[in-house]
Short mmCIF file of C-alpha atoms in Angstrom, two decimals:
data_model
loop_
_atom_site.label_atom_id
_atom_site.label_comp_id
_atom_site.label_asym_id
_atom_site.label_seq_id
_atom_site.Cartn_x
_atom_site.Cartn_y
_atom_site.Cartn_z
CA MET A 125 -117.30 -69.97 -101.85
CA ARG A 126 -116.67 -72.72 -99.32
CA LYS A 127 -113.45 -72.57 -100.37
CA THR A 128 -112.97 -68.77 -99.71
CA THR A 129 -115.04 -68.59 -96.74
CA PHE A 130 -112.18 -71.50 -95.68
CA LYS A 131 -109.74 -69.46 -96.27
CA LEU A 132 -111.19 -66.15 -94.26
CA LEU A 133 -111.26 -68.30 -91.74
CA ARG A 134 -107.67 -69.47 -92.13
CA ILE A 135 -106.07 -66.83 -91.71
CA GLN A 136 -108.04 -64.69 -88.50
CA VAL A 137 -107.04 -68.13 -86.46
CA LEU A 138 -103.56 -67.66 -88.15
CA LEU A 139 -103.69 -64.24 -86.94
CA GLY A 140 -104.71 -64.51 -83.58
CA ALA A 141 -102.27 -67.79 -83.18
CA VAL A 142 -100.00 -65.32 -84.02
CA LEU A 143 -101.38 -62.13 -81.25
CA LEU A 144 -101.30 -65.21 -78.50
CA ASP A 145 -98.00 -66.40 -78.55
CA GLY A 146 -96.57 -62.96 -78.03
CA SER A 147 -95.31 -61.58 -81.46
CA THR A 148 -96.02 -58.19 -82.29
CA ALA A 149 -98.49 -56.10 -84.37
CA ALA A 150 -96.06 -55.40 -86.89
CA ALA A 151 -94.78 -58.47 -88.21
CA PHE A 152 -98.51 -58.20 -89.12
CA CYS A 153 -97.66 -56.27 -93.10
CA PRO A 154 -100.18 -55.47 -95.24
CA TYR A 155 -99.00 -56.37 -98.17
CA GLN A 156 -97.64 -59.66 -99.26
CA GLU A 157 -94.95 -60.44 -102.68
CA ASN A 158 -95.84 -62.43 -105.87
CA SER A 159 -94.09 -64.52 -108.55
CA ARG A 160 -93.34 -61.39 -110.20
CA GLY A 161 -91.79 -59.94 -107.01
CA CYS A 162 -94.58 -57.57 -106.83
CA THR A 163 -96.44 -56.70 -104.10
CA LYS A 164 -100.14 -56.28 -103.84
CA LEU A 165 -102.21 -55.76 -100.37
CA ARG A 166 -103.58 -58.54 -98.81
CA ARG A 167 -107.08 -58.78 -98.36
CA PHE A 168 -108.85 -59.37 -94.67
CA SER A 169 -112.39 -60.20 -93.83
CA SER A 170 -111.56 -58.18 -90.05
CA VAL A 171 -108.84 -56.50 -88.44
CA PRO A 172 -107.72 -56.95 -85.06
CA ASP A 173 -107.97 -53.18 -82.97
CA GLU A 174 -103.94 -53.82 -82.09
CA ILE A 175 -103.15 -53.77 -85.58
CA SER A 176 -105.22 -51.08 -86.52
CA LEU A 177 -104.10 -47.96 -87.66
CA LYS A 178 -107.73 -46.03 -87.56
CA ARG A 179 -107.49 -43.46 -84.96
CA LYS A 180 -108.76 -44.09 -81.52
CA ILE A 181 -111.31 -41.38 -80.55
CA GLN A 182 -109.63 -39.01 -77.84
CA ALA A 183 -110.76 -38.21 -74.81
CA ARG A 184 -111.30 -34.72 -74.20
CA ARG A 185 -109.79 -33.23 -70.48
CA LYS A 186 -111.99 -31.65 -68.81
CA PRO A 187 -110.84 -27.71 -68.47
CA VAL A 188 -109.60 -26.17 -64.39
CA ASN A 189 -110.61 -23.93 -62.84
CA ARG A 190 -112.92 -22.10 -66.23
CA ARG A 191 -113.93 -18.81 -65.20
CA PRO A 192 -117.79 -19.11 -66.38
CA LYS A 193 -119.58 -18.33 -70.10
CA TYR A 194 -119.62 -15.15 -70.73
CA TYR A 195 -117.41 -14.36 -67.58
CA TRP A 196 -114.82 -11.95 -69.10
CA ASN A 197 -117.67 -9.24 -70.50
CA ASP A 198 -118.64 -7.71 -67.32
CA ILE A 199 -115.71 -5.08 -66.57
CA SER A 200 -116.10 -5.72 -63.35
CA ASN A 201 -114.65 -8.68 -63.71
CA MET A 202 -111.56 -7.53 -65.83
CA GLU A 203 -110.77 -4.42 -63.28
CA ALA A 204 -111.29 -7.04 -60.69
CA GLU A 205 -108.19 -10.58 -61.80
CA LEU A 206 -106.22 -7.06 -62.86
CA ARG A 207 -107.00 -6.57 -59.15
CA ALA A 208 -106.26 -9.80 -58.64
CA PHE A 209 -102.62 -10.45 -61.01
CA TRP A 210 -100.96 -6.81 -58.92
CA GLU A 211 -101.79 -8.39 -55.30
CA TYR A 212 -100.15 -11.88 -57.01
CA ALA A 213 -97.09 -9.99 -58.19
CA GLU A 214 -97.19 -7.93 -54.81
CA VAL A 215 -97.46 -4.28 -56.88
CA LYS A 216 -99.34 -2.18 -54.49
CA ILE A 217 -102.62 -0.24 -56.74
CA ALA A 218 -104.25 2.21 -54.76
CA PRO A 219 -108.10 1.31 -55.05
CA ASN A 220 -109.53 4.74 -56.13
CA GLU A 221 -107.87 4.61 -59.62
CA PRO A 222 -108.28 2.29 -62.01
CA PRO A 223 -105.24 -0.71 -61.55
CA VAL A 224 -102.45 -0.82 -64.45
CA ILE A 225 -103.37 -2.59 -67.51
CA PRO A 226 -99.69 -5.23 -68.18
CA ASN A 227 -98.35 -5.19 -71.42
CA GLU A 228 -98.57 -8.69 -72.61
CA ALA A 229 -94.79 -10.27 -71.69
CA LEU A 230 -95.64 -9.94 -68.36
CA LEU A 231 -99.07 -11.37 -68.47
CA ASN A 232 -96.97 -13.75 -70.78
CA HIS A 233 -94.85 -14.63 -66.95
CA PHE A 234 -97.33 -15.75 -65.27
CA GLU A 235 -99.19 -17.61 -67.75
CA ARG A 236 -102.01 -14.81 -67.15
CA TYR A 237 -103.33 -16.13 -71.14
CA ASP A 238 -107.35 -15.68 -69.67
CA LEU A 239 -106.28 -12.43 -68.70
CA LYS A 240 -104.74 -11.86 -72.71
CA ASN A 241 -107.52 -13.16 -74.30
CA ALA A 242 -109.98 -11.25 -72.55
CA ILE A 243 -107.90 -8.16 -73.07
CA VAL A 244 -107.36 -9.10 -77.13
CA ILE A 245 -111.46 -9.77 -77.16
CA GLN A 246 -112.61 -6.49 -75.07
CA GLY A 247 -110.71 -4.49 -78.37
CA GLY A 248 -106.91 -4.42 -76.76
CA ARG A 249 -105.48 -2.53 -74.63
CA GLU A 250 -106.39 0.97 -75.40
CA GLU A 251 -110.17 0.22 -75.16
CA VAL A 252 -109.86 -1.55 -71.64
CA SER A 253 -107.94 1.64 -70.68
CA GLN A 254 -111.26 3.92 -71.11
CA THR A 255 -113.57 1.45 -71.06
CA LEU A 256 -111.76 1.04 -66.63
CA GLY A 257 -112.40 5.16 -66.30
CA GLY A 258 -108.85 5.89 -67.78
CA ALA A 259 -106.29 3.21 -66.39
CA ARG A 260 -102.50 3.75 -67.21
CA ILE A 261 -101.55 1.17 -69.59
CA MET A 262 -98.03 -0.39 -69.13
CA PRO A 263 -95.94 0.25 -72.10
CA GLY A 264 -95.66 -2.86 -74.51
CA LYS A 265 -92.17 -3.04 -75.24
CA TRP A 266 -89.73 -4.04 -72.79
CA ALA A 267 -87.21 -2.19 -72.55
CA ASP A 268 -89.94 1.49 -72.63
CA ALA A 269 -91.37 -0.56 -69.16
CA VAL A 270 -88.37 -1.09 -67.99
CA GLN A 271 -87.53 3.00 -68.20
CA PHE A 272 -90.99 4.10 -67.82
CA SER A 273 -92.91 1.33 -65.69
CA PRO A 274 -92.44 1.72 -61.97
CA GLU A 275 -94.65 -1.82 -61.65
CA LEU A 276 -92.23 -3.31 -63.83
CA GLN A 277 -89.62 -1.40 -62.03
CA LYS A 278 -90.22 -2.79 -58.19
CA MET A 279 -91.27 -6.85 -59.95
CA LEU A 280 -87.07 -6.44 -60.96
CA LYS A 281 -86.40 -6.17 -57.64
CA ASP A 282 -88.55 -9.11 -56.41
CA THR A 283 -89.64 -11.13 -58.56
CA PRO A 284 -86.79 -13.78 -59.87
CA GLY A 285 -87.25 -14.20 -63.45
CA LEU A 286 -87.09 -11.44 -64.75
CA SER A 287 -85.01 -9.91 -66.34
CA PRO A 288 -84.50 -6.05 -67.85
CA HIS A 289 -82.04 -6.96 -70.81
CA SER A 290 -84.80 -8.64 -72.88
CA PRO A 291 -88.86 -9.57 -72.10
CA PRO A 292 -89.76 -13.41 -71.22
CA LEU A 293 -90.81 -15.91 -73.40
CA SER A 294 -93.82 -15.74 -75.54
CA PRO A 295 -96.15 -19.22 -74.50
CA GLN A 296 -94.58 -19.95 -79.28
CA GLN A 297 -91.36 -19.40 -77.38
CA ARG A 298 -91.22 -21.80 -74.32
CA LYS A 299 -92.55 -24.90 -76.22
CA ASN A 300 -89.66 -24.17 -79.69
CA ALA A 301 -87.16 -23.17 -76.55
CA ASN A 302 -87.58 -26.92 -74.60
CA LYS A 303 -85.50 -29.09 -76.63
CA SER A 304 -84.01 -32.10 -75.42
CA SER A 305 -80.44 -30.59 -74.46
CA GLY A 306 -82.87 -28.56 -72.55
CA VAL A 307 -84.37 -24.98 -72.24
CA ARG A 308 -81.84 -22.09 -73.63
CA ASP A 309 -81.68 -18.89 -73.01
CA ILE A 310 -83.57 -16.15 -74.31
CA ASP A 311 -79.75 -14.32 -75.32
CA ASP A 312 -78.85 -17.31 -76.42
CA ARG A 313 -81.52 -17.69 -79.27
CA TRP A 314 -79.54 -16.72 -82.57
CA SER A 315 -76.02 -17.51 -81.44
CA HIS A 316 -75.39 -19.11 -84.19
CA LYS A 317 -75.36 -14.94 -85.90
CA GLU A 318 -72.10 -13.95 -86.22
CA GLY A 319 -71.34 -10.45 -84.96
CA ARG A 320 -75.35 -10.20 -83.63
CA LYS A 321 -76.03 -7.45 -81.02
CA PRO A 322 -77.13 -8.77 -77.92
CA LYS A 323 -80.54 -8.62 -76.91
CA GLY A 324 -81.88 -4.76 -75.89
CA TYR A 325 -79.08 -3.45 -76.92
CA TRP A 326 -80.19 -1.03 -80.35
CA ASN A 327 -81.91 2.48 -79.35
CA ASN A 328 -81.57 5.43 -79.77
CA ASP A 329 -78.68 6.16 -79.01
CA THR A 330 -76.20 3.01 -80.65
CA VAL A 331 -78.27 3.67 -83.57
CA ILE A 332 -76.59 7.49 -83.41
CA SER A 333 -73.44 6.28 -82.58
CA GLU A 334 -73.09 2.66 -84.11
CA LEU A 335 -74.52 5.42 -87.72
CA TYR A 336 -71.17 7.95 -86.17
CA ASP A 337 -69.35 4.69 -86.74
CA TYR A 338 -70.24 3.54 -90.17
CA LEU A 339 -69.52 7.78 -91.57
CA GLU A 340 -66.04 7.86 -89.80
CA GLU A 341 -64.82 4.01 -92.03
CA CYS A 342 -66.03 5.78 -94.85
CA GLN A 343 -64.27 8.89 -94.27
CA GLU A 344 -61.42 6.47 -94.31
CA THR A 345 -62.01 4.13 -97.42
CA LEU A 346 -64.13 5.68 -99.42
CA GLY A 347 -62.77 9.69 -99.05
CA ARG A 348 -66.33 11.03 -98.46
CA PRO A 349 -67.09 14.13 -94.79
CA SER A 350 -67.74 12.00 -91.45
CA VAL A 351 -71.17 14.97 -91.49
CA TRP A 352 -72.71 13.42 -94.22
CA MET A 353 -75.52 10.81 -94.49
CA PRO A 354 -76.18 8.17 -96.73
CA ARG A 355 -78.38 6.30 -97.48
CA PRO A 356 -79.92 3.57 -95.54
CA SER A 357 -79.88 1.10 -98.60
CA GLU A 358 -75.54 2.11 -99.39
CA ILE A 359 -75.70 0.97 -95.43
CA GLY A 360 -77.48 -1.90 -96.06
CA CYS A 361 -75.07 -2.99 -99.15
CA ARG A 362 -72.43 -2.40 -97.29
CA GLY A 363 -73.27 -5.40 -94.75
CA ARG A 364 -74.61 -3.13 -91.94
CA GLU A 365 -78.81 -4.40 -92.80
CA ASP A 366 -78.40 -4.44 -88.26
CA LEU A 367 -77.79 -0.58 -89.03
CA LYS A 368 -80.48 0.22 -91.62
CA LEU A 369 -83.07 -1.57 -89.76
CA ALA A 370 -82.63 -0.17 -86.95
CA ILE A 371 -82.75 3.33 -88.29
CA ILE A 372 -85.88 2.43 -89.51
CA ARG A 373 -86.99 0.75 -86.33
CA PHE A 374 -86.08 2.94 -83.56
CA PHE A 375 -86.12 7.04 -86.12
CA GLY A 376 -88.57 5.75 -88.18
CA GLY A 377 -86.26 6.86 -91.08
CA ALA A 378 -83.20 7.82 -92.57
CA LYS A 379 -84.87 11.86 -92.31
CA GLU A 380 -85.57 11.49 -88.53
CA VAL A 381 -81.59 9.36 -87.80
CA ARG A 382 -80.12 12.47 -89.98
CA ARG A 383 -81.58 15.07 -87.79
CA ALA A 384 -81.07 13.48 -84.72
CA ALA A 385 -77.78 12.67 -85.92
CA GLY A 386 -76.63 16.29 -87.14
CA LEU A 387 -76.03 15.50 -90.41
CA VAL A 388 -75.74 16.76 -93.91
CA PRO A 389 -78.69 14.93 -96.15
CA TYR A 390 -78.51 13.40 -98.70
CA ARG A 391 -79.84 15.46 -101.70
CA ASP A 392 -77.83 18.41 -100.92
CA TRP A 393 -74.35 16.36 -101.25
CA TYR A 394 -75.11 13.98 -103.59
CA TRP A 395 -75.80 17.46 -105.40
CA PHE A 396 -72.53 19.20 -104.52
CA MET A 397 -70.34 16.44 -105.69
CA GLY A 398 -72.00 15.48 -109.01
CA LEU A 399 -70.99 19.07 -109.91
CA LEU A 400 -67.72 19.42 -109.12
CA GLU A 401 -67.31 16.01 -110.98
CA LEU A 402 -69.31 18.05 -113.86
CA LEU A 403 -66.64 20.97 -113.67
CA VAL A 404 -64.13 18.46 -113.64
CA GLU A 405 -64.99 16.49 -117.08
CA LEU A 406 -65.99 19.98 -118.95
CA GLN A 407 -61.96 21.35 -117.41
CA ARG A 408 -60.93 18.14 -118.82
CA TYR A 409 -62.81 17.89 -122.14
CA LEU A 410 -61.98 21.95 -122.34
CA ASP A 411 -58.30 20.81 -122.30
CA THR A 412 -58.33 18.32 -124.53
CA PHE A 413 -60.24 19.45 -127.72
CA HIS A 414 -60.30 23.72 -127.18
CA ASP A 415 -56.96 24.24 -126.26
CA GLY A 416 -58.58 25.54 -122.54
CA ILE A 417 -60.42 27.87 -123.71
CA ASP A 418 -63.85 28.07 -121.50
CA ALA A 419 -65.80 30.88 -123.97
CA VAL A 420 -68.33 28.48 -125.84
CA PHE A 421 -69.86 25.47 -124.10
CA PRO A 422 -69.44 22.44 -126.91
CA SER A 423 -72.00 20.97 -127.91
CA MET A 424 -74.05 17.51 -127.05
CA THR A 425 -73.19 15.56 -129.70
CA ASP A 426 -69.97 16.37 -129.59
CA ILE A 427 -69.47 15.51 -126.01
CA LYS A 428 -71.89 12.20 -126.87
CA ASN A 429 -69.27 11.50 -129.82
CA ASN A 430 -65.96 11.64 -128.44
CA ASP A 431 -67.31 9.12 -125.95
CA TYR A 432 -67.48 11.55 -122.27
CA ASP A 433 -70.95 9.56 -121.99
CA GLN A 434 -70.31 10.77 -118.08
CA LEU A 435 -70.33 14.34 -119.15
CA PHE A 436 -73.83 14.11 -121.08
CA ARG A 437 -75.44 12.79 -118.05
CA LEU A 438 -74.69 15.72 -115.70
CA VAL A 439 -75.16 18.03 -118.53
CA GLN A 440 -78.63 16.75 -118.54
CA PHE A 441 -78.85 16.59 -114.64
CA TYR A 442 -78.29 20.01 -113.80
CA GLY A 443 -80.63 21.14 -116.34
CA GLY A 444 -79.33 21.27 -120.42
CA ARG A 445 -76.73 22.18 -121.76
CA LYS A 446 -77.88 26.18 -122.20
CA PHE A 447 -78.91 26.45 -118.71
CA VAL A 448 -75.16 24.69 -117.47
CA ALA A 449 -73.60 27.58 -120.37
CA SER A 450 -74.87 29.88 -118.43
CA ARG A 451 -74.44 29.78 -115.37
CA LEU A 452 -70.45 29.22 -115.93
CA GLY A 453 -70.40 32.15 -118.21
CA MET A 454 -70.30 29.92 -121.66
CA LYS A 455 -71.88 31.02 -124.59
CA HIS A 456 -73.78 27.53 -125.95
CA THR A 457 -73.65 29.44 -129.22
CA ASN A 458 -71.90 31.78 -131.43
CA ALA A 459 -74.12 34.68 -131.81
CA GLY A 460 -75.45 34.73 -135.15
CA THR A 461 -77.30 31.26 -134.23
CA LEU A 462 -78.30 32.54 -130.40
CA LYS A 463 -79.95 35.54 -132.05
CA LYS A 464 -81.76 33.16 -134.86
CA LEU A 465 -82.48 30.64 -132.43
CA ASP A 466 -83.30 32.07 -128.92
CA SER A 467 -85.50 35.85 -130.08
CA GLY A 468 -87.56 36.87 -127.45
CA GLY A 469 -86.94 33.69 -126.07
CA PHE A 470 -86.35 31.95 -122.45
CA TYR A 471 -82.47 32.01 -123.09
CA ARG A 472 -81.93 35.47 -124.32
CA ASP A 473 -82.09 37.71 -121.75
CA MET A 474 -80.54 35.25 -118.60
CA ASN A 475 -76.72 36.30 -117.76
CA TRP A 476 -74.60 35.34 -115.17
CA GLY A 477 -72.17 37.18 -115.91
CA PRO A 478 -68.57 36.22 -116.46
CA PHE A 479 -67.21 33.32 -114.18
CA SER A 480 -64.46 31.19 -114.55
CA ILE A 481 -64.11 27.13 -114.83
CA SER A 482 -60.79 26.85 -113.10
CA PHE A 483 -61.72 28.72 -109.84
CA ALA A 484 -65.27 27.43 -109.00
CA ILE A 485 -63.38 23.56 -108.63
CA GLU A 486 -60.88 25.43 -106.88
CA LEU A 487 -63.69 27.31 -104.71
CA MET A 488 -65.70 23.85 -104.30
CA GLU A 489 -62.36 21.33 -103.44
CA PHE A 490 -61.95 23.91 -100.23
CA VAL A 491 -64.83 23.91 -99.47
CA HIS A 492 -65.05 19.97 -99.83
CA ASN A 493 -61.58 19.68 -97.22
CA GLU A 494 -63.53 21.74 -95.02
CA GLN A 495 -66.52 19.35 -94.24
CA MET A 496 -63.89 16.78 -94.59
CA MET A 497 -62.64 18.50 -91.30
CA LYS A 498 -66.24 18.41 -89.50
CA LYS A 499 -67.44 15.90 -87.06
CA PRO A 500 -71.24 15.47 -85.85
CA PRO A 501 -73.12 16.52 -84.60
CA LEU A 502 -73.17 19.42 -87.00
CA SER A 503 -74.74 22.43 -85.29
CA LEU A 504 -75.03 23.70 -89.15
CA MET A 505 -76.57 21.03 -91.77
CA ALA A 506 -75.50 21.86 -94.65
CA ILE A 507 -72.46 22.70 -97.02
CA SER A 508 -71.86 26.49 -96.98
CA MET A 509 -69.69 28.17 -98.73
CA PRO A 510 -66.91 30.26 -96.75
CA SER A 511 -66.66 33.61 -94.55
CA ARG A 512 -64.73 36.26 -95.98
CA ARG A 513 -62.88 35.74 -93.41
CA ARG A 514 -61.42 32.04 -92.86
CA LEU A 515 -60.07 32.50 -96.19
CA LEU A 516 -58.37 35.03 -95.30
CA GLU A 517 -56.89 33.08 -92.25
CA SER A 518 -56.76 29.37 -94.39
CA GLY A 519 -53.29 30.69 -96.62
CA GLU A 520 -52.59 31.75 -99.92
CA LYS A 521 -55.15 29.55 -101.79
CA GLY A 522 -57.68 31.77 -99.46
CA VAL A 523 -56.66 35.04 -99.99
CA ARG A 524 -56.52 34.26 -104.19
CA LEU A 525 -60.43 32.89 -103.64
CA HIS A 526 -61.32 35.96 -102.12
CA LYS A 527 -60.66 37.95 -104.65
CA ASN A 528 -62.02 35.84 -107.35
CA ILE A 529 -64.38 35.67 -105.30
CA GLU A 530 -65.80 39.26 -105.13
CA LYS A 531 -64.83 39.36 -109.12
CA PHE A 532 -67.81 37.05 -109.86
CA GLY A 533 -69.79 38.63 -108.08
CA GLY A 534 -69.33 38.67 -104.47
CA TYR A 535 -70.81 35.94 -101.68
CA GLU A 536 -74.10 35.22 -102.41
CA ASN A 537 -73.82 36.16 -106.11
CA VAL A 538 -70.71 32.84 -105.93
CA ALA A 539 -72.74 30.89 -103.74
CA ARG A 540 -75.46 30.76 -105.36
CA ARG A 541 -74.07 29.94 -109.14
CA LEU A 542 -72.79 26.67 -106.68
CA GLY A 543 -75.47 25.50 -105.23
CA LEU A 544 -73.71 26.75 -102.22
CA ASP A 545 -75.76 27.56 -98.82
CA PHE A 546 -75.29 31.41 -98.05
CA PHE A 547 -76.02 32.84 -94.66
CA SER A 548 -75.35 36.64 -94.24
CA GLY A 549 -73.96 35.75 -90.85
CA THR A 550 -70.51 33.90 -91.76
#
């Protein structure tokens, strides 16, 4: 026992001697190496405060200019603080009107975090506005506030540090921006992203303009009319994720931006191109296996066995073999089997009259070429049947199409068969 106590006292004396000599506390390693090269923890009866790893109790600084308890629960204090805010910003507010409620970005600029948090505690700006008797609310989006708020428009002229192109930094953004190299400008935060649009670039007009440029590029590369609205997923897959997100942000989706841009809906042109592909594939199949005769629609089993998988899928998509055959004026089986299978059924009485696949292909290609020549925005956002006047003015091909249209039931009937919009005024 005496031997152990002596060793501990010796260690303490040595520690004190070293510290008195001016050596650093880092020299005292709590580990030592034994004869086998392994480390083990030293045992100290007491560790000096200079080398102790115990965290010291933090002395809290008393808040400065802190409002009294329950101060913000009084709505009159809220109104007084808002009036003081605008007075400090040198913006006049009529005394008989409730003060305008600023947005969060403006409160961040003047470092009025107390007022910002108080508005949140009261239930938000709308709730505070209602409590104050219908106070005006500054738009939360900075671009909208710059455009519609007269208070902010005056401050942009008189207040240094405010930019009409970018909102003030939030506390967290300011903290992240304060690096050893200095404070970076907000417009430089995404400078590492190549091709990224500058801050404040996107709005309703730029979204539509960028969409038109994208459609023009698709017309050159894909051979698709520039008046046909693409799917948002396609826009993203073709490397325009920024345009896709801007459409969602400013319009809410493809349906709304299509209307604003005057474009043909995706489902309309997808249906049109699918039917045209079906007719072309069916004509190729008939030329290969039926010597071009289109009197009887081939069986689905033969189409599948002959490896015409795309034709097989398209026939199913457009209503099945019997329906497509009736639409194209073709028999879907011989007369005896037809009577046996369809006696009293739906397809027995469905007769669209005579038709021609080659004529249908020629007419739909004419419509497609007409769509290729159009430029957005369209006043009539549809793929419509060409008028009689337009066909007759287009030359020999148009005259031939007009005669066949009259032969197969007229403009309205042919438009119904091919799924084209028909307007009697055209």
